[in-house]
Amino acid sequence: MTDTDQIVEPGAQVSPEMTKSLCKDLSIALEKFPKVRLGHLPTPLEPMDRLSEMLGGPRLWVKRDDCTGLSSGGNKTRKLEFLMADAQKHGADTIITQGATQSNHARQTTAAAAKLGMGCHILLEDRTGSNDRDYILNGNVLLDRLHGASVSKRAGGTDMNAEMEALAETLLAQGKKPYIIPGGGSNAIGALGYVNCARELAEQAASTGLHIDALVHATGSSGTQAGLVAGIAAIQSDMHLLGIGVRAPREKQEQMVYDLAQKTADYMGTGLTIKRGDVRANCDYVGPGYGLPTDGMIAALKLLAQTEGLLFDPVYSGKGLDGLIDQIRKGYFDGMENVVFLHTGGSAALFGYPDTFGLPGYSD
């Protein structure tokens, strides 16, 4: 933030002119952090009118962060622009990170490391217990290897942070300079990518006269939602933010997001105090567990593919869309006119779940 910050009274709607001014202030505040360009930004903001008409609720829009461009795109690219720059700042030549087997974060990290000429080691935790060949070798895992990363597997429940630290010690002994990126890129540095996304989205809306009543997205490792919470607070937007949980129970998910959002605001030096009530997560759509299909996810993903021609993923955006659709039907967004869904990418993971959708074979 700058010395010319303007404060909006609680409950007052920010004018497009003030939004632009606050977004400019936020952009200036973000410039002090090192950043390397990896993504195609800004990503498109598009209406989903066929889906909107079918559901009969608010007009639905999609923020296309599947179009960030890095190894088929996704939300982690925004985080990696800051994280990889920080790695370069520290003189790193090797990246270490971790995720679940079909990790979108791992895929995008391997691509970023390849683009910047760094080595990359990926540790994948088996969170589903599946030994299906497509799941453990296809989709994101195939792309991890194609980008030249070293990929190794760990049992479910492993202390993945400890495993990354141990690998870093081994690499240091070999003369490497490793840099550890947490799962999902979810720390205060990575969350800056979604502080910036909140600014970008607000500017897109203001430039077209669109008032966004709510923003909905899938929330897991918490970095995306935490960055959005901090960014929305910085620009004093009245946008209602709702995360649809894909892993943890609601109280745990909201606490993780809140803690990281406050750390992110502190890291930026904004002086903002994040309101606990601004952190909302609905975790009713996780189903039997992280990465495990649900009937609602399957139906939602098929519906979107066949009405809007968009591909969501079965782990994150698919469950997020299931939550959005169900909450529209239950009246959660009654009285709202425009609701945006943030598409966090990950369609490569579909190829790890080829039998999930019960699709017919070839027709004559």
Short mmCIF file of C-alpha atoms in Angstrom, two decimals:
data_model
loop_
_atom_site.label_atom_id
_atom_site.label_comp_id
_atom_site.label_asym_id
_atom_site.label_seq_id
_atom_site.Cartn_x
_atom_site.Cartn_y
_atom_site.Cartn_z
CA MET A 1 0.00 0.00 0.00
CA THR A 2 1.10 3.61 -0.41
CA ASP A 3 0.95 6.80 1.59
CA THR A 4 -2.04 7.91 -0.50
CA ASP A 5 -4.29 5.02 0.54
CA GLN A 6 -7.97 5.75 0.60
CA ILE A 7 -10.18 4.12 3.20
CA VAL A 8 -13.72 3.09 2.34
CA GLU A 9 -16.33 3.09 5.08
CA PRO A 10 -17.60 -0.39 6.02
CA GLY A 11 -20.58 -1.38 3.88
CA ALA A 12 -19.86 1.23 1.21
CA GLN A 13 -19.37 0.08 -2.38
CA VAL A 14 -16.05 1.01 -3.95
CA SER A 15 -16.43 3.04 -7.15
CA PRO A 16 -14.71 1.85 -10.34
CA GLU A 17 -12.39 4.87 -10.15
CA MET A 18 -11.39 4.09 -6.57
CA THR A 19 -10.97 0.40 -7.44
CA LYS A 20 -8.52 1.35 -10.16
CA SER A 21 -6.64 3.60 -7.76
CA LEU A 22 -6.44 0.92 -5.06
CA CYS A 23 -5.38 -1.68 -7.61
CA LYS A 24 -2.60 0.64 -8.78
CA ASP A 25 -1.43 1.03 -5.17
CA LEU A 26 -1.41 -2.74 -4.76
CA SER A 27 0.51 -3.21 -7.99
CA ILE A 28 3.15 -0.79 -6.74
CA ALA A 29 3.36 -2.65 -3.42
CA LEU A 30 3.95 -5.94 -5.24
CA GLU A 31 6.76 -4.52 -7.38
CA LYS A 32 9.23 -4.73 -4.49
CA PHE A 33 9.13 -8.54 -4.63
CA PRO A 34 11.26 -10.37 -7.21
CA LYS A 35 9.21 -11.98 -9.95
CA VAL A 36 10.02 -13.98 -13.06
CA ARG A 37 7.55 -14.07 -15.93
CA LEU A 38 6.18 -17.57 -16.48
CA GLY A 39 2.51 -17.08 -17.24
CA HIS A 40 0.26 -15.63 -19.91
CA LEU A 41 -1.38 -12.87 -17.89
CA PRO A 42 -3.94 -11.47 -17.53
CA THR A 43 -6.04 -14.60 -17.99
CA PRO A 44 -9.46 -14.27 -19.67
CA LEU A 45 -12.69 -13.58 -17.80
CA GLU A 46 -15.52 -15.21 -19.75
CA PRO A 47 -19.27 -15.70 -19.27
CA MET A 48 -20.75 -19.18 -18.93
CA ASP A 49 -24.20 -18.36 -20.23
CA ARG A 50 -25.36 -21.85 -21.18
CA LEU A 51 -24.57 -23.13 -17.68
CA SER A 52 -26.17 -20.02 -16.14
CA GLU A 53 -29.39 -20.56 -18.08
CA MET A 54 -29.50 -24.22 -17.15
CA LEU A 55 -29.09 -23.53 -13.43
CA GLY A 56 -31.37 -20.48 -13.31
CA GLY A 57 -29.31 -18.60 -10.73
CA PRO A 58 -26.90 -15.69 -11.06
CA ARG A 59 -24.95 -15.09 -14.26
CA LEU A 60 -21.85 -17.25 -14.07
CA TRP A 61 -18.38 -16.26 -15.24
CA VAL A 62 -15.10 -18.16 -15.33
CA LYS A 63 -11.67 -16.70 -14.62
CA ARG A 64 -9.50 -18.82 -16.91
CA ASP A 65 -6.39 -19.53 -14.84
CA ASP A 66 -6.17 -22.76 -16.81
CA CYS A 67 -4.81 -20.43 -19.52
CA THR A 68 -1.64 -19.35 -17.70
CA GLY A 69 0.29 -21.34 -20.30
CA LEU A 70 2.97 -23.14 -18.29
CA SER A 71 2.77 -26.87 -19.13
CA SER A 72 -0.96 -26.70 -19.95
CA GLY A 73 -1.57 -23.97 -17.36
CA GLY A 74 -3.06 -23.73 -13.89
CA ASN A 75 -3.09 -21.63 -10.76
CA LYS A 76 0.37 -22.64 -9.53
CA THR A 77 1.99 -20.64 -12.32
CA ARG A 78 1.09 -17.37 -10.58
CA LYS A 79 2.68 -18.59 -7.36
CA LEU A 80 5.77 -19.90 -9.14
CA GLU A 81 6.48 -16.50 -10.67
CA PHE A 82 7.34 -15.28 -7.18
CA LEU A 83 8.72 -18.55 -5.79
CA MET A 84 11.14 -19.21 -8.65
CA ALA A 85 12.34 -15.62 -8.55
CA ASP A 86 13.07 -16.07 -4.85
CA ALA A 87 14.93 -19.30 -5.64
CA GLN A 88 17.05 -17.42 -8.17
CA LYS A 89 17.67 -14.67 -5.64
CA HIS A 90 19.09 -17.30 -3.28
CA GLY A 91 21.35 -18.75 -5.96
CA ALA A 92 19.49 -22.06 -6.21
CA ASP A 93 20.22 -24.51 -9.00
CA THR A 94 17.81 -27.25 -7.92
CA ILE A 95 14.14 -27.18 -6.90
CA ILE A 96 12.52 -29.61 -4.48
CA THR A 97 8.77 -29.82 -3.95
CA GLN A 98 6.06 -32.32 -3.07
CA GLY A 99 2.43 -33.13 -3.73
CA ALA A 100 -0.08 -35.90 -4.24
CA THR A 101 0.39 -38.36 -7.11
CA GLN A 102 -1.57 -36.32 -9.67
CA SER A 103 -0.23 -32.99 -8.42
CA ASN A 104 -0.87 -30.00 -10.68
CA HIS A 105 1.65 -28.07 -8.59
CA ALA A 106 4.35 -30.64 -9.27
CA ARG A 107 3.73 -30.49 -13.03
CA GLN A 108 3.96 -26.72 -13.19
CA THR A 109 7.02 -26.66 -10.94
CA THR A 110 8.87 -29.13 -13.15
CA ALA A 111 8.05 -26.97 -16.17
CA ALA A 112 9.21 -23.78 -14.43
CA ALA A 113 12.47 -25.45 -13.40
CA ALA A 114 13.05 -26.64 -16.97
CA LYS A 115 12.36 -23.17 -18.37
CA LEU A 116 14.86 -21.59 -15.97
CA GLY A 117 17.53 -24.26 -16.38
CA MET A 118 17.25 -25.74 -12.88
CA GLY A 119 17.21 -29.33 -11.70
CA CYS A 120 13.97 -30.51 -10.12
CA HIS A 121 13.12 -33.27 -7.66
CA ILE A 122 9.46 -34.18 -7.06
CA LEU A 123 8.27 -36.23 -4.08
CA LEU A 124 4.77 -37.63 -4.60
CA GLU A 125 2.69 -38.79 -1.64
CA ASP A 126 0.27 -41.66 -2.22
CA ARG A 127 -2.92 -40.20 -0.73
CA THR A 128 -5.41 -42.47 -2.50
CA GLY A 129 -3.85 -45.94 -2.32
CA SER A 130 -4.49 -46.47 -6.03
CA ASN A 131 -2.10 -48.62 -8.03
CA ASP A 132 -3.93 -48.08 -11.30
CA ARG A 133 -1.29 -47.68 -14.00
CA ASP A 134 -2.93 -44.61 -15.52
CA TYR A 135 -3.17 -42.91 -12.14
CA ILE A 136 0.44 -43.51 -11.10
CA LEU A 137 2.13 -43.03 -14.48
CA ASN A 138 -0.16 -41.01 -16.76
CA GLY A 139 -1.56 -37.46 -16.56
CA ASN A 140 0.52 -35.09 -14.47
CA VAL A 141 3.07 -37.79 -13.60
CA LEU A 142 3.85 -38.33 -17.28
CA LEU A 143 4.41 -34.59 -17.70
CA ASP A 144 6.60 -34.40 -14.57
CA ARG A 145 8.94 -36.91 -16.19
CA LEU A 146 8.68 -35.32 -19.63
CA HIS A 147 9.96 -32.05 -18.17
CA GLY A 148 13.02 -33.94 -16.92
CA ALA A 149 12.30 -34.03 -13.20
CA SER A 150 13.34 -36.77 -10.82
CA VAL A 151 10.11 -38.29 -9.46
CA SER A 152 9.92 -40.52 -6.39
CA LYS A 153 6.99 -41.89 -4.40
CA ARG A 154 6.25 -41.75 -0.67
CA ALA A 155 3.61 -43.60 1.32
CA GLY A 156 0.48 -41.81 2.47
CA GLY A 157 0.90 -40.06 5.81
CA THR A 158 4.63 -39.49 5.33
CA ASP A 159 6.06 -36.27 6.81
CA MET A 160 6.69 -34.73 3.41
CA ASN A 161 8.37 -31.61 4.78
CA ALA A 162 10.90 -33.79 6.59
CA GLU A 163 11.44 -35.81 3.41
CA MET A 164 12.17 -32.64 1.45
CA GLU A 165 14.60 -31.42 4.10
CA ALA A 166 16.43 -34.77 4.05
CA LEU A 167 16.70 -34.65 0.26
CA ALA A 168 18.01 -31.09 0.46
CA GLU A 169 20.76 -32.21 2.83
CA THR A 170 21.75 -34.97 0.43
CA LEU A 171 21.88 -32.55 -2.49
CA LEU A 172 23.90 -30.02 -0.48
CA ALA A 173 26.45 -32.73 0.23
CA GLN A 174 26.68 -33.28 -3.53
CA GLY A 175 27.48 -29.64 -4.12
CA LYS A 176 23.99 -28.59 -5.25
CA LYS A 177 22.11 -25.50 -4.11
CA PRO A 178 18.57 -26.71 -3.44
CA TYR A 179 15.51 -24.56 -2.82
CA ILE A 180 12.43 -26.10 -1.19
CA ILE A 181 8.97 -25.06 -2.35
CA PRO A 182 6.16 -26.18 -0.02
CA GLY A 183 3.30 -28.30 -1.31
CA GLY A 184 1.01 -26.23 -3.51
CA GLY A 185 3.48 -23.36 -3.40
CA SER A 186 1.49 -22.28 -0.37
CA ASN A 187 3.55 -19.86 1.69
CA ALA A 188 3.54 -16.07 1.90
CA ILE A 189 5.78 -15.76 -1.17
CA GLY A 190 3.62 -18.02 -3.33
CA ALA A 191 0.40 -16.41 -2.11
CA LEU A 192 1.54 -13.13 -3.65
CA GLY A 193 0.51 -14.63 -6.99
CA TYR A 194 -3.12 -14.59 -5.88
CA VAL A 195 -2.88 -11.20 -4.24
CA ASN A 196 -1.96 -10.12 -7.75
CA CYS A 197 -4.84 -12.16 -9.22
CA ALA A 198 -7.35 -10.34 -6.99
CA ARG A 199 -6.02 -7.06 -8.36
CA GLU A 200 -6.14 -8.35 -11.94
CA LEU A 201 -9.72 -9.59 -11.63
CA ALA A 202 -10.91 -6.34 -10.03
CA GLU A 203 -9.31 -4.32 -12.82
CA GLN A 204 -10.92 -6.50 -15.49
CA ALA A 205 -14.33 -6.07 -13.89
CA ALA A 206 -13.94 -2.31 -13.38
CA SER A 207 -12.85 -1.78 -16.98
CA THR A 208 -16.07 -3.37 -18.28
CA GLY A 209 -18.47 -2.09 -15.63
CA LEU A 210 -19.02 -5.57 -14.22
CA HIS A 211 -19.79 -5.83 -10.52
CA ILE A 212 -18.68 -9.21 -9.20
CA ASP A 213 -20.85 -10.28 -6.29
CA ALA A 214 -18.97 -13.48 -5.47
CA LEU A 215 -15.82 -15.39 -6.39
CA VAL A 216 -15.78 -19.17 -5.89
CA HIS A 217 -12.88 -21.59 -6.22
CA ALA A 218 -11.51 -24.93 -5.05
CA THR A 219 -9.32 -24.64 -1.96
CA GLY A 220 -6.74 -27.19 -0.82
CA SER A 221 -3.24 -26.25 0.36
CA SER A 222 -4.65 -22.75 1.13
CA GLY A 223 -2.26 -20.53 -0.85
CA THR A 224 -4.71 -19.52 -3.57
CA GLN A 225 -7.48 -18.57 -1.17
CA ALA A 226 -5.10 -16.88 1.27
CA GLY A 227 -3.70 -14.71 -1.49
CA LEU A 228 -7.18 -13.79 -2.69
CA VAL A 229 -8.28 -12.93 0.86
CA ALA A 230 -5.26 -10.65 1.34
CA GLY A 231 -5.67 -9.11 -2.10
CA ILE A 232 -9.40 -8.46 -1.73
CA ALA A 233 -8.73 -6.83 1.63
CA ALA A 234 -6.00 -4.63 0.13
CA ILE A 235 -8.28 -3.27 -2.58
CA GLN A 236 -11.23 -2.98 -0.16
CA SER A 237 -13.49 -5.01 -2.42
CA ASP A 238 -16.93 -6.17 -1.31
CA MET A 239 -16.54 -9.36 -3.38
CA HIS A 240 -17.81 -12.39 -1.44
CA LEU A 241 -15.10 -15.08 -1.54
CA LEU A 242 -16.01 -18.74 -1.05
CA GLY A 243 -13.59 -21.65 -1.17
CA ILE A 244 -14.91 -25.15 -1.83
CA GLY A 245 -12.68 -27.52 0.16
CA VAL A 246 -11.15 -30.58 -1.48
CA ARG A 247 -9.29 -32.09 1.45
CA ALA A 248 -9.59 -30.84 5.05
CA PRO A 249 -12.60 -30.32 7.34
CA ARG A 250 -14.02 -26.79 7.33
CA GLU A 251 -12.54 -25.47 10.58
CA LYS A 252 -9.06 -26.74 9.72
CA GLN A 253 -9.28 -25.41 6.16
CA GLU A 254 -10.46 -21.98 7.22
CA GLN A 255 -7.80 -21.71 9.91
CA MET A 256 -5.04 -22.60 7.45
CA VAL A 257 -6.31 -19.98 5.01
CA TYR A 258 -6.71 -17.32 7.70
CA ASP A 259 -3.23 -17.89 9.13
CA LEU A 260 -1.59 -17.72 5.71
CA ALA A 261 -3.63 -14.71 4.61
CA GLN A 262 -2.44 -12.78 7.67
CA LYS A 263 1.16 -13.90 7.11
CA THR A 264 0.87 -12.76 3.50
CA ALA A 265 -0.48 -9.34 4.48
CA ASP A 266 2.32 -9.00 7.04
CA TYR A 267 4.93 -10.10 4.49
CA MET A 268 3.70 -7.42 2.10
CA GLY A 269 3.87 -4.79 4.83
CA THR A 270 0.30 -3.63 4.19
CA GLY A 271 -0.57 -3.15 7.85
CA LEU A 272 -3.85 -4.95 7.19
CA THR A 273 -5.55 -7.13 9.76
CA ILE A 274 -7.41 -9.94 8.05
CA LYS A 275 -10.94 -10.46 9.31
CA ARG A 276 -11.64 -14.04 10.30
CA GLY A 277 -15.16 -13.71 8.93
CA ASP A 278 -13.76 -13.04 5.44
CA VAL A 279 -12.39 -16.59 5.29
CA ARG A 280 -15.11 -19.00 4.18
CA ALA A 281 -14.77 -22.62 3.14
CA ASN A 282 -17.50 -25.13 2.42
CA CYS A 283 -16.02 -28.61 2.77
CA ASP A 284 -19.15 -30.65 2.13
CA TYR A 285 -17.97 -31.84 -1.29
CA VAL A 286 -14.73 -33.65 -0.42
CA GLY A 287 -16.44 -37.04 -0.50
CA PRO A 288 -14.44 -40.08 0.68
CA GLY A 289 -11.15 -38.17 0.56
CA TYR A 290 -8.64 -36.08 -1.35
CA GLY A 291 -8.31 -37.11 -4.98
CA LEU A 292 -11.12 -39.67 -4.72
CA PRO A 293 -13.99 -39.19 -7.18
CA THR A 294 -17.52 -38.27 -6.12
CA ASP A 295 -20.78 -38.58 -8.05
CA GLY A 296 -21.27 -34.82 -7.78
CA MET A 297 -17.84 -34.07 -9.23
CA ILE A 298 -18.42 -36.46 -12.14
CA ALA A 299 -21.81 -34.94 -12.94
CA ALA A 300 -20.52 -31.36 -12.65
CA LEU A 301 -17.46 -31.99 -14.78
CA LYS A 302 -19.51 -33.66 -17.52
CA LEU A 303 -22.09 -30.87 -17.40
CA LEU A 304 -19.48 -28.18 -17.90
CA ALA A 305 -17.71 -30.07 -20.66
CA GLN A 306 -21.01 -30.52 -22.51
CA THR A 307 -22.43 -27.02 -22.01
CA GLU A 308 -19.38 -24.73 -22.10
CA GLY A 309 -16.71 -26.89 -23.74
CA LEU A 310 -14.48 -26.45 -20.69
CA LEU A 311 -12.37 -29.15 -19.06
CA PHE A 312 -12.07 -29.14 -15.30
CA ASP A 313 -10.00 -31.56 -13.23
CA PRO A 314 -11.32 -34.35 -10.96
CA VAL A 315 -9.39 -33.34 -7.82
CA TYR A 316 -9.83 -29.57 -7.47
CA SER A 317 -11.95 -27.61 -9.94
CA GLY A 318 -14.39 -30.49 -10.48
CA LYS A 319 -15.28 -30.68 -6.80
CA GLY A 320 -15.31 -26.89 -6.63
CA LEU A 321 -17.81 -26.78 -9.49
CA ASP A 322 -19.95 -29.41 -7.79
CA GLY A 323 -20.06 -27.15 -4.74
CA LEU A 324 -20.92 -24.08 -6.80
CA ILE A 325 -23.77 -25.83 -8.63
CA ASP A 326 -25.23 -27.33 -5.47
CA GLN A 327 -25.04 -24.05 -3.56
CA ILE A 328 -26.79 -22.22 -6.41
CA ARG A 329 -29.59 -24.77 -6.21
CA LYS A 330 -29.77 -24.36 -2.43
CA GLY A 331 -30.09 -20.57 -2.70
CA TYR A 332 -26.68 -19.55 -1.32
CA PHE A 333 -26.23 -16.95 -4.06
CA ASP A 334 -29.82 -15.66 -4.13
CA GLY A 335 -29.84 -11.90 -4.70
CA MET A 336 -26.46 -11.95 -6.43
CA GLU A 337 -26.21 -11.09 -10.12
CA ASN A 338 -22.66 -12.10 -11.13
CA VAL A 339 -20.65 -14.99 -9.70
CA VAL A 340 -17.16 -15.86 -10.95
CA PHE A 341 -15.63 -19.31 -10.70
CA LEU A 342 -11.84 -19.38 -10.68
CA HIS A 343 -10.66 -22.20 -12.96
CA THR A 344 -7.42 -23.38 -11.36
CA GLY A 345 -6.52 -25.70 -14.26
CA GLY A 346 -5.40 -29.30 -13.96
CA SER A 347 -7.14 -30.97 -16.91
CA ALA A 348 -4.00 -33.10 -17.42
CA ALA A 349 -5.11 -35.07 -14.34
CA LEU A 350 -8.13 -36.34 -16.29
CA PHE A 351 -5.82 -38.80 -18.02
CA GLY A 352 -5.06 -40.34 -14.64
CA TYR A 353 -8.78 -41.09 -14.18
CA PRO A 354 -9.85 -42.53 -17.57
CA ASP A 355 -12.44 -44.99 -16.20
CA THR A 356 -14.04 -42.61 -13.72
CA PHE A 357 -16.57 -41.00 -16.04
CA GLY A 358 -18.25 -44.08 -17.49
CA LEU A 359 -17.98 -42.81 -21.05
CA PRO A 360 -18.99 -45.09 -23.94
CA GLY A 361 -16.49 -46.34 -26.49
CA TYR A 362 -16.47 -45.67 -30.22
CA SER A 363 -19.77 -45.57 -32.07
CA ASP A 364 -20.16 -47.08 -35.54
#
